[in-house]
Short mmCIF file of C-alpha atoms and ligand atoms in Angstrom, two decimals:
data_model
loop_
_atom_site.label_atom_id
_atom_site.label_comp_id
_atom_site.label_asym_id
_atom_site.label_seq_id
_atom_site.Cartn_x
_atom_site.Cartn_y
_atom_site.Cartn_z
CA MET A 120 -0.22 0.10 0.07
CA VAL A 121 0.99 3.11 -0.71
CA VAL A 122 0.99 6.50 2.08
CA VAL A 123 1.37 9.32 0.57
CA GLY A 124 2.48 12.67 3.26
CA ALA A 125 5.78 11.60 5.25
CA GLY A 126 4.47 14.32 7.78
CA ALA A 127 2.64 13.43 11.68
CA ALA A 128 -0.03 11.50 9.96
CA GLY A 129 2.04 9.70 7.64
CA ILE A 130 4.81 8.74 9.68
CA PHE A 131 2.24 7.55 12.06
CA ALA A 132 0.07 6.10 9.24
CA ALA A 133 2.98 4.09 7.43
CA TRP A 134 4.20 2.74 10.30
CA ASN A 135 0.69 0.87 11.83
CA ALA A 136 0.71 -0.15 8.69
CA ALA A 137 4.18 -1.83 8.66
CA ARG A 138 3.27 -3.15 11.59
CA HIS A 139 0.17 -4.60 10.63
CA GLY A 140 1.78 -6.61 8.45
CA ALA A 141 0.87 -4.33 4.88
CA ARG A 142 3.89 -3.65 2.97
CA VAL A 143 4.37 0.40 2.81
CA THR A 144 5.39 3.21 0.49
CA LEU A 145 5.84 6.09 1.79
CA ILE A 146 6.37 8.67 -0.97
CA GLU A 147 7.58 12.36 0.00
CA LYS A 148 8.08 15.36 -1.36
CA THR A 149 10.81 17.28 -0.07
CA ASP A 150 13.54 15.84 0.97
CA ARG A 151 12.59 14.75 3.93
CA LEU A 152 10.35 13.12 7.03
CA GLY A 153 8.04 15.73 9.22
CA THR A 154 8.95 18.91 8.05
CA LYS A 155 6.55 20.58 9.22
CA ILE A 156 7.49 18.45 12.67
CA LEU A 157 11.38 20.34 12.50
CA ILE A 158 9.55 23.66 12.93
CA SER A 159 6.80 22.63 15.02
CA GLY A 160 6.81 25.21 18.62
CA GLY A 161 9.61 27.08 17.12
CA GLY A 162 11.59 24.22 16.34
CA LYS A 163 11.26 22.91 19.90
CA CYS A 164 8.40 20.60 18.93
CA ASN A 165 5.01 20.97 21.19
CA LEU A 166 4.00 17.26 20.77
CA ALA A 167 1.15 16.06 22.65
CA HIS A 168 -1.11 17.55 25.77
CA ASP A 169 -0.94 16.93 28.90
CA GLY A 170 -4.48 16.20 30.89
CA PRO A 171 -7.38 14.21 30.67
CA LEU A 172 -8.11 12.22 26.62
CA GLU A 173 -11.52 14.30 27.13
CA SER A 174 -10.69 17.40 28.05
CA VAL A 175 -8.41 16.98 24.71
CA ILE A 176 -10.61 16.73 22.75
CA LYS A 177 -13.26 18.71 23.77
CA ALA A 178 -10.82 21.57 22.72
CA PHE A 179 -11.22 21.14 19.87
CA ARG A 180 -14.58 22.06 17.34
CA PRO A 181 -17.50 20.06 18.42
CA ASN A 182 -18.08 18.47 15.50
CA GLU A 183 -14.14 18.10 14.70
CA ALA A 184 -14.05 16.83 17.64
CA VAL A 185 -16.93 13.84 18.02
CA PHE A 186 -14.95 13.02 14.45
CA ILE A 187 -11.48 12.61 16.60
CA ARG A 188 -12.90 11.54 19.49
CA PRO A 189 -12.89 7.71 17.91
CA ALA A 190 -9.10 7.78 16.87
CA CYS A 191 -7.32 10.26 20.14
CA TYR A 192 -8.85 7.43 22.41
CA ARG A 193 -6.97 4.28 19.91
CA LEU A 194 -4.31 6.74 20.03
CA PRO A 195 -4.41 9.14 23.55
CA ASN A 196 -2.08 11.28 24.38
CA THR A 197 -0.25 9.31 26.87
CA GLU A 198 0.29 6.41 24.54
CA ILE A 199 1.86 9.24 22.45
CA VAL A 200 4.34 10.59 24.97
CA ARG A 201 4.41 7.00 25.80
CA LEU A 202 5.72 5.78 21.85
CA PHE A 203 9.03 8.83 22.56
CA THR A 204 10.19 8.00 25.95
CA THR A 205 10.43 4.93 25.22
CA ARG A 206 12.54 5.59 22.93
CA GLY A 207 14.72 7.79 25.27
CA LEU A 208 13.47 11.24 24.49
CA GLN A 209 12.86 13.45 27.90
CA VAL A 210 10.02 14.94 27.78
CA TYR A 211 8.58 17.57 30.36
CA THR A 212 5.34 19.53 30.16
CA ARG A 213 4.90 22.69 30.84
CA ASP A 214 2.16 24.49 33.72
CA ASP A 215 -0.05 24.98 30.97
CA GLY A 216 -0.31 21.22 30.16
CA ARG A 217 2.38 21.38 27.25
CA VAL A 218 4.35 18.37 26.01
CA PHE A 219 8.26 19.54 24.98
CA PRO A 220 11.63 17.49 24.29
CA VAL A 221 13.53 18.13 27.70
CA HIS A 222 16.63 19.01 24.87
CA GLN A 223 13.67 21.50 23.15
CA THR A 224 14.69 20.60 19.78
CA ALA A 225 12.68 18.65 16.79
CA LYS A 226 14.70 16.66 15.40
CA ASP A 227 15.30 13.64 18.38
CA VAL A 228 11.27 13.68 17.60
CA VAL A 229 11.99 13.28 14.36
CA GLN A 230 15.08 10.51 14.37
CA ILE A 231 12.53 8.98 17.10
CA LEU A 232 9.69 8.86 14.25
CA ALA A 233 12.39 7.13 10.98
CA SER A 234 13.48 4.69 13.38
CA TYR A 235 10.61 3.14 14.07
CA LEU A 236 9.46 3.45 10.80
CA ARG A 237 12.94 1.73 9.69
CA GLU A 238 12.43 -0.99 11.38
CA ALA A 239 8.44 -1.77 10.74
CA GLY A 240 10.61 -1.82 7.02
CA VAL A 241 9.04 1.49 6.00
CA LYS A 242 9.92 2.26 1.99
CA ILE A 243 10.47 5.98 1.98
CA ARG A 244 10.87 7.65 -1.79
CA PHE A 245 12.02 11.41 -1.21
CA GLN A 246 12.16 13.40 -3.33
CA THR A 247 9.37 11.90 -5.11
CA PRO A 248 6.15 14.56 -6.00
CA VAL A 249 2.92 12.82 -6.37
CA ARG A 250 0.79 14.24 -8.91
CA ARG A 251 -2.59 12.50 -8.79
CA ILE A 252 -4.04 9.93 -7.48
CA LEU A 253 -5.01 7.48 -10.02
CA MET A 254 -8.12 5.26 -10.38
CA ASP A 255 -9.57 2.13 -11.96
CA SER A 256 -13.14 0.70 -11.80
CA ALA A 257 -12.95 -0.77 -8.87
CA GLY A 258 -11.43 1.96 -6.62
CA VAL A 259 -8.06 3.59 -6.43
CA ALA A 260 -6.10 2.09 -8.49
CA GLY A 261 -2.41 3.35 -7.58
CA VAL A 262 -0.57 7.17 -7.73
CA GLU A 263 0.96 8.99 -10.37
CA THR A 264 4.72 10.89 -9.23
CA ASP A 265 6.43 12.84 -11.66
CA VAL A 266 8.94 9.98 -11.43
CA GLY A 267 6.48 7.46 -12.40
CA THR A 268 3.36 5.63 -10.98
CA VAL A 269 3.27 3.40 -8.33
CA GLU A 270 0.68 0.81 -7.67
CA SER A 271 -1.26 -0.05 -5.35
CA GLN A 272 -5.86 -0.62 -3.69
CA HIS A 273 -5.14 1.24 -0.65
CA VAL A 274 -3.76 4.83 -0.42
CA VAL A 275 -3.25 6.92 2.14
CA LEU A 276 -3.40 10.80 1.93
CA ALA A 277 -1.44 12.53 4.42
CA VAL A 278 -0.62 15.47 2.32
CA GLY A 279 -1.46 18.72 5.07
CA GLY A 280 -2.52 21.41 4.85
CA SER A 281 -0.91 24.98 2.78
CA SER A 282 0.53 26.84 5.20
CA TYR A 283 3.65 27.25 5.15
CA PRO A 284 3.55 26.40 1.30
CA LYS A 285 7.73 26.22 1.30
CA SER A 286 8.40 23.06 3.76
CA GLY A 287 6.74 21.38 1.02
CA THR A 288 2.28 21.90 1.76
CA THR A 289 1.19 23.42 -0.86
CA GLY A 290 -3.08 21.68 -0.50
CA ASP A 291 -2.16 18.57 -2.89
CA GLY A 292 -4.70 16.77 -1.53
CA TRP A 293 -7.42 18.61 -1.73
CA ASP A 294 -7.85 18.97 -5.78
CA TRP A 295 -7.42 14.88 -5.83
CA ALA A 296 -9.72 14.31 -2.83
CA ARG A 297 -12.41 16.32 -5.23
CA GLU A 298 -11.94 14.58 -8.42
CA LEU A 299 -12.62 10.99 -6.58
CA GLY A 300 -15.52 13.17 -4.77
CA HIS A 301 -16.10 14.87 -2.44
CA THR A 302 -16.52 17.84 -1.10
CA ILE A 303 -14.30 19.71 0.25
CA VAL A 304 -14.78 22.45 2.85
CA PRO A 305 -13.65 26.16 2.10
CA ILE A 306 -9.58 27.22 3.25
CA ARG A 307 -9.52 29.50 5.45
CA ALA A 308 -5.82 30.74 7.74
CA ALA A 309 -5.94 29.37 11.56
CA LEU A 310 -3.37 29.84 13.66
CA ALA A 311 -2.35 32.27 12.13
CA PRO A 312 -0.35 35.83 12.43
CA ILE A 313 -2.82 39.72 11.65
CA GLU A 314 -1.24 41.68 9.67
CA LEU A 315 -2.85 45.23 11.00
CA ALA A 316 -4.44 48.01 9.10
CA ILE A 317 -2.26 50.74 9.14
CA ASN A 318 -4.36 53.23 10.16
CA GLY A 319 -3.43 51.78 13.31
CA PRO A 320 -0.87 53.29 16.13
CA ARG A 321 2.26 51.94 14.79
CA TRP A 322 3.47 49.51 17.24
CA LYS A 323 6.69 48.20 17.99
CA PRO A 324 8.06 44.85 16.49
CA GLY A 325 9.53 42.96 18.63
CA VAL A 326 6.97 43.77 22.36
CA ALA A 327 5.38 42.08 23.86
CA LEU A 328 2.76 42.05 26.34
CA ARG A 329 2.59 39.19 28.74
CA ASP A 330 -0.95 37.34 29.77
CA VAL A 331 -3.45 39.73 28.31
CA VAL A 332 -7.30 38.63 26.69
CA LEU A 333 -7.16 39.60 23.54
CA LYS A 334 -11.42 40.31 21.77
CA ALA A 335 -11.64 40.44 18.54
CA ARG A 336 -15.11 42.48 17.55
CA ALA A 337 -16.83 42.51 14.94
CA GLN A 338 -19.72 45.38 13.71
CA GLY A 339 -20.08 45.78 17.57
CA LYS A 340 -20.57 42.52 19.10
CA GLU A 341 -17.34 40.63 20.35
CA VAL A 342 -16.71 37.12 18.05
CA ALA A 343 -13.25 35.44 19.66
CA ARG A 344 -11.32 36.41 22.50
CA TRP A 345 -8.05 34.05 23.97
CA ARG A 346 -5.86 34.83 27.15
CA ASP A 347 -1.83 34.44 26.79
CA ASP A 348 0.95 36.45 25.07
CA LEU A 349 0.41 39.67 21.85
CA LEU A 350 3.81 39.93 19.78
CA PHE A 351 3.97 42.99 17.69
CA THR A 352 5.13 42.20 14.44
CA HIS A 353 6.55 44.65 11.76
CA ARG A 354 3.68 44.26 10.03
CA GLY A 355 0.72 43.20 13.14
CA VAL A 356 0.67 40.74 15.79
CA SER A 357 1.72 36.97 16.81
CA GLY A 358 1.81 34.80 19.11
CA PRO A 359 -0.66 32.38 21.04
CA THR A 360 -3.10 35.11 21.55
CA VAL A 361 -2.98 36.21 18.21
CA LEU A 362 -2.54 32.42 16.24
CA GLY A 363 -6.12 31.60 18.88
CA VAL A 364 -8.56 34.43 17.99
CA SER A 365 -7.05 34.46 14.36
CA ARG A 366 -9.70 31.54 13.06
CA ALA A 367 -12.76 33.74 13.69
CA ILE A 368 -11.16 36.42 12.19
CA ALA A 369 -10.61 34.44 9.24
CA GLU A 370 -13.97 33.01 8.69
CA ARG A 371 -15.33 37.23 8.71
CA GLU A 372 -12.95 38.04 6.14
CA ASN A 373 -16.20 39.35 3.82
CA GLU A 374 -17.41 40.64 6.72
CA GLY A 375 -14.65 43.33 6.83
CA GLY A 376 -14.41 45.62 10.04
CA VAL A 377 -13.01 43.46 12.39
CA THR A 378 -11.02 45.32 15.00
CA LEU A 379 -8.87 44.40 18.21
CA ASN A 380 -8.14 45.20 21.80
CA ALA A 381 -6.79 43.45 24.61
CA ASP A 382 -7.31 43.51 28.42
CA LEU A 383 -3.47 44.53 29.79
CA VAL A 384 -5.33 44.04 33.63
CA PRO A 385 -7.79 41.44 32.41
CA ASP A 386 -7.80 39.97 36.31
CA SER A 387 -8.23 43.09 37.95
CA ALA A 388 -11.97 44.44 36.57
CA PHE A 389 -12.44 48.59 35.56
CA GLU A 390 -13.26 49.73 38.97
CA THR A 391 -10.49 48.51 40.82
CA VAL A 392 -7.60 49.53 38.13
CA GLN A 393 -9.29 52.99 38.76
CA ALA A 394 -8.62 52.70 41.63
CA GLU A 395 -5.44 51.53 41.66
CA ILE A 396 -4.19 54.15 39.91
CA ALA A 397 -5.92 57.36 42.16
CA ALA A 398 -3.94 55.55 44.40
CA TRP A 399 -0.30 55.43 42.41
CA CYS A 400 -0.91 58.64 40.97
CA ALA A 401 -1.77 60.46 44.74
CA THR A 402 1.76 58.70 46.02
CA ASN A 403 3.40 59.86 43.43
CA PRO A 404 2.60 63.26 42.70
CA ARG A 405 5.92 64.71 40.97
CA LYS A 406 6.36 61.01 38.88
CA THR A 407 4.95 61.43 35.12
CA SER A 408 2.06 59.56 33.25
CA SER A 409 4.91 57.47 31.77
CA SER A 410 6.37 56.13 34.66
CA LEU A 411 2.71 55.84 35.90
CA LEU A 412 1.92 53.99 32.56
CA GLY A 413 5.44 51.80 32.73
CA GLU A 414 3.72 49.84 35.24
CA TYR A 415 1.31 47.90 33.35
CA VAL A 416 3.21 48.42 30.36
CA PRO A 417 6.83 47.61 27.81
CA GLU A 418 8.77 51.78 28.05
CA SER A 419 8.74 51.15 24.24
CA LEU A 420 4.73 50.81 24.39
CA VAL A 421 5.14 53.69 26.71
CA GLU A 422 4.72 56.94 24.44
CA THR A 423 2.55 54.62 22.09
CA VAL A 424 -0.10 54.30 24.77
CA LEU A 425 -0.25 57.82 25.52
CA GLY A 426 -0.17 59.30 22.07
CA GLU A 427 -3.25 56.55 21.72
CA ILE A 428 -5.25 58.18 24.35
CA GLY A 429 -4.44 61.91 24.05
CA ILE A 430 -2.08 62.01 26.73
CA ASP A 431 1.38 63.99 27.67
CA PRO A 432 3.76 61.49 28.49
CA ALA A 433 5.77 64.21 31.08
CA GLN A 434 2.80 65.21 32.85
CA ARG A 435 2.79 64.75 36.27
CA ALA A 436 0.54 62.27 37.77
CA ARG A 437 -0.58 65.35 40.88
CA ASP A 438 -2.03 67.55 37.74
CA LEU A 439 -3.91 64.26 35.99
CA SER A 440 -8.29 65.23 35.73
CA LYS A 441 -9.87 62.10 37.16
CA LYS A 442 -11.58 61.94 33.15
CA GLU A 443 -7.52 61.22 32.33
CA ARG A 444 -7.37 58.85 35.13
CA ASN A 445 -10.04 57.46 33.35
CA ARG A 446 -8.82 56.98 30.18
CA ILE A 447 -5.62 55.68 30.91
CA ALA A 448 -7.84 53.10 32.80
CA GLU A 449 -10.11 52.33 29.32
CA ALA A 450 -6.34 51.82 28.00
CA LEU A 451 -5.53 49.41 30.05
CA LYS A 452 -8.76 47.39 30.39
CA GLY A 453 -9.09 47.25 26.22
CA LEU A 454 -6.55 48.89 24.48
CA SER A 455 -7.04 49.46 20.91
CA ILE A 456 -4.99 47.61 18.73
CA GLY A 457 -6.27 48.27 15.33
CA ALA A 458 -8.30 46.93 12.44
CA VAL A 459 -7.95 43.59 11.34
CA GLY A 460 -5.96 43.60 8.57
CA GLU A 461 -5.34 40.31 6.84
CA VAL A 462 -4.77 37.15 8.04
CA VAL A 463 -2.11 35.65 6.64
CA LEU A 464 -3.14 31.94 5.92
CA GLU A 465 1.16 31.07 4.65
CA LYS A 466 1.82 31.18 8.35
CA GLY A 467 -0.56 29.91 9.52
CA GLU A 468 0.82 26.52 12.03
CA VAL A 469 -2.11 25.19 10.32
CA VAL A 470 -5.69 25.50 7.95
CA ALA A 471 -8.85 25.59 8.26
CA GLY A 472 -11.08 23.73 5.91
CA GLY A 473 -10.38 20.13 4.32
CA VAL A 474 -11.58 17.35 2.89
CA SER A 475 -15.16 17.09 4.38
CA LEU A 476 -15.58 15.22 7.50
CA ASP A 477 -19.42 13.43 7.10
CA GLU A 478 -17.71 12.15 4.08
CA VAL A 479 -14.86 9.78 6.09
CA ASP A 480 -15.41 6.69 8.58
CA PRO A 481 -13.82 7.86 12.00
CA HIS A 482 -13.48 4.65 13.20
CA SER A 483 -11.06 3.66 10.35
CA MET A 484 -10.41 7.10 7.97
CA ARG A 485 -11.49 5.34 5.12
CA SER A 486 -13.20 7.39 1.97
CA ARG A 487 -17.10 7.08 2.24
CA VAL A 488 -16.74 8.54 -1.27
CA CYS A 489 -13.62 6.70 -2.96
CA PRO A 490 -13.47 2.65 -2.04
CA GLY A 491 -9.10 2.40 -1.74
CA LEU A 492 -8.22 5.97 -0.63
CA TYR A 493 -7.70 7.02 3.57
CA LEU A 494 -7.83 10.52 4.65
CA CYS A 495 -5.58 11.40 8.04
CA GLY A 496 -3.46 14.71 8.93
CA GLU A 497 -3.99 17.55 8.02
CA VAL A 498 -6.43 17.46 4.30
CA LEU A 499 -9.40 16.45 7.41
CA ASP A 500 -11.75 19.68 7.88
CA VAL A 501 -9.61 19.77 11.57
CA ALA A 502 -7.52 22.24 12.57
CA GLY A 503 -7.09 22.18 16.18
CA PRO A 504 -6.01 25.28 18.70
CA VAL A 505 -2.32 25.99 19.90
CA GLY A 506 -1.01 23.44 22.60
CA GLY A 507 0.00 20.00 20.60
CA TYR A 508 -3.50 19.77 19.44
CA ASN A 509 -2.29 18.89 16.27
CA LEU A 510 0.21 17.05 16.29
CA GLN A 511 -2.33 14.96 18.65
CA ALA A 512 -5.24 14.76 15.58
CA ALA A 513 -2.59 13.78 12.73
CA PHE A 514 -0.50 10.90 14.62
CA ALA A 515 -4.48 9.60 15.58
CA THR A 516 -5.22 9.93 12.00
CA GLY A 517 -2.49 8.38 10.95
CA PHE A 518 -2.02 5.96 12.90
CA VAL A 519 -6.06 4.82 12.21
CA ALA A 520 -5.90 5.19 8.58
CA GLY A 521 -1.98 3.60 8.23
CA GLU A 522 -4.31 -0.09 9.97
CA SER A 523 -7.31 0.97 8.26
CA ALA A 524 -5.57 0.32 5.52
CA ALA A 525 -3.47 -2.38 5.94
CA GLN A 526 -6.41 -4.27 7.07
CA ASP A 527 -8.44 -4.05 4.08
CA ALA A 528 -5.13 -4.99 2.05
CA SER A 529 -4.41 -8.01 3.74
C1 LIG B 804 5.52 26.63 12.29
C2 LIG B 804 4.44 25.34 13.32
C3 LIG B 804 4.35 25.73 14.15
C4 LIG B 804 3.38 24.68 14.52
N1 LIG B 804 3.85 23.52 15.49
C5 LIG B 804 3.35 22.43 16.25
C6 LIG B 804 2.45 22.61 17.96
O1 LIG B 804 4.16 22.56 18.22
N2 LIG B 804 2.54 21.50 18.04
C7 LIG B 804 1.63 21.28 17.17
O2 LIG B 804 0.81 19.93 17.43
N3 LIG B 804 1.27 21.37 15.62
C8 LIG B 804 2.52 22.21 15.49
N4 LIG B 804 1.81 22.25 14.21
C9 LIG B 804 1.22 22.65 13.53
C10 LIG B 804 1.71 20.77 12.88
O3 LIG B 804 2.66 20.98 12.64
C11 LIG B 804 0.45 20.31 11.71
O4 LIG B 804 -0.64 20.09 12.61
C12 LIG B 804 1.13 18.70 11.87
O5 LIG B 804 2.53 18.42 11.03
C13 LIG B 804 0.16 17.92 10.74
O6 LIG B 804 0.40 16.89 10.16
P1 LIG B 804 0.08 15.97 8.65
O7 LIG B 804 0.59 14.63 8.53
O8 LIG B 804 -1.32 16.49 7.61
O9 LIG B 804 1.20 16.75 7.37
P2 LIG B 804 2.16 17.62 7.96
O10 LIG B 804 2.60 16.99 8.90
O11 LIG B 804 2.43 19.64 6.98
O12 LIG B 804 2.46 16.67 6.41
C14 LIG B 804 2.29 16.56 5.08
C15 LIG B 804 3.64 15.79 4.25
O13 LIG B 804 2.42 15.58 3.20
C16 LIG B 804 3.84 16.31 1.99
N5 LIG B 804 3.52 15.91 0.25
C17 LIG B 804 3.01 17.49 0.22
N6 LIG B 804 2.13 17.14 -0.94
C18 LIG B 804 2.50 16.00 -1.91
C19 LIG B 804 3.05 15.51 -2.78
N7 LIG B 804 1.47 15.63 -3.92
N8 LIG B 804 3.66 14.58 -2.67
C20 LIG B 804 3.94 13.84 -2.04
N9 LIG B 804 4.49 14.42 -0.92
C21 LIG B 804 3.54 15.38 -0.81
C22 LIG B 804 4.48 17.67 2.22
O14 LIG B 804 5.42 17.68 1.84
C23 LIG B 804 4.75 16.78 4.07
O15 LIG B 804 5.86 16.63 4.09
C24 LIG B 804 2.41 23.92 13.51
C25 LIG B 804 2.71 23.78 12.05
C26 LIG B 804 3.64 25.03 11.45
C27 LIG B 804 3.78 25.05 9.99
#
């Protein structure tokens, strides 16, 4: 049998199929295994999410959770971690549940996956882009590559999504799946950075706001919020908060007019911040408004924020009127970051959309439309949040797809 794509899902599919006795050829466009695993987590690879499996599954949107649940129970987060630690990988779990290798290198993760494939006898063909999936009257008949065809009645499609196209993922699978009769849910950015429309304030790139709640609003209504860090980039914003709200914004791209603001003191009510500011001004009458703001935001952002709310950075605390103090409190509780220009799909950790989940059996990953075709990983319409969830989904769906294909092939 053939597995197309040697990413997270394809590796697990090929390995598990071979363990179940199949002769497996794993075909990969690039010259290496797991190109996206290598860049995951900033090269550190957040390989799983710790905690009760049900809460890991429920981090996905409800229809996606229903779909991935059977696969996640076949390959739970604890088992994923065990597969790596039994091969010597030391891992640690952050307070937020994210599991990383102790030595913080994704290379170790990929090397272990390579060892599993080697031992299982999987034949790997690198630098072999697949061009299409071949069909005959019975169903799938093989794949056509740049260097000839490979015949097989069982093909696992694991070519991923279309973000980071330089890593090899250029959305090839969706055209093939469509030709074979599948419906493709429109592809949208998810877990992606945002470029701001230029009419917003000029934020200093590289500066981060820690532990804030970023809120996205459209037509006066809040459409998404996420609590974590926010990073200013050359053209906009990134960081976990931004990735967290990006999918909901991308889904509204045609509506336009989405704005972002950040609550910089999410654990304090507005009245508490007001009282804190008044107390600070009373205790430090000769200090300036910029010193006051410096208590809450990084120094390099102080002037920009004060400029936004029209307060002179040199103004003494004792001279700040109640109205001005309130403007500062309002900025801290809802700093206007700017209007969204674009959610940048190509720079996203995943894309939302893909092969419709209604057309794939979640217990086997068999296509319900095309005999002999199995689908797994990001090519499907599944996109979890940041935190090791997406590798969980890719590993687990790949694991199941490989096993089913091997059973059918025997
Ligand atoms: C920057 C970044 C950081 C991330 N960090 C994390 C993280 O820390 N934790 C986490 O859980 N998730 C993370 N993700 C998401 C995670 O990497 C993906 O969800 C996961 O890799 C998807 O697995 P996949 O096997 O479906 O696709 P991929 O891993 O993308 O693999 C698809 C493979 O198919 C190959 N291919 C494509 N087209 C063809 C073709 N025509 N012929 C042959 N081969 C082809 C590609 O070259 C690629 O090797 C991150 C993603 C990015 C981009």
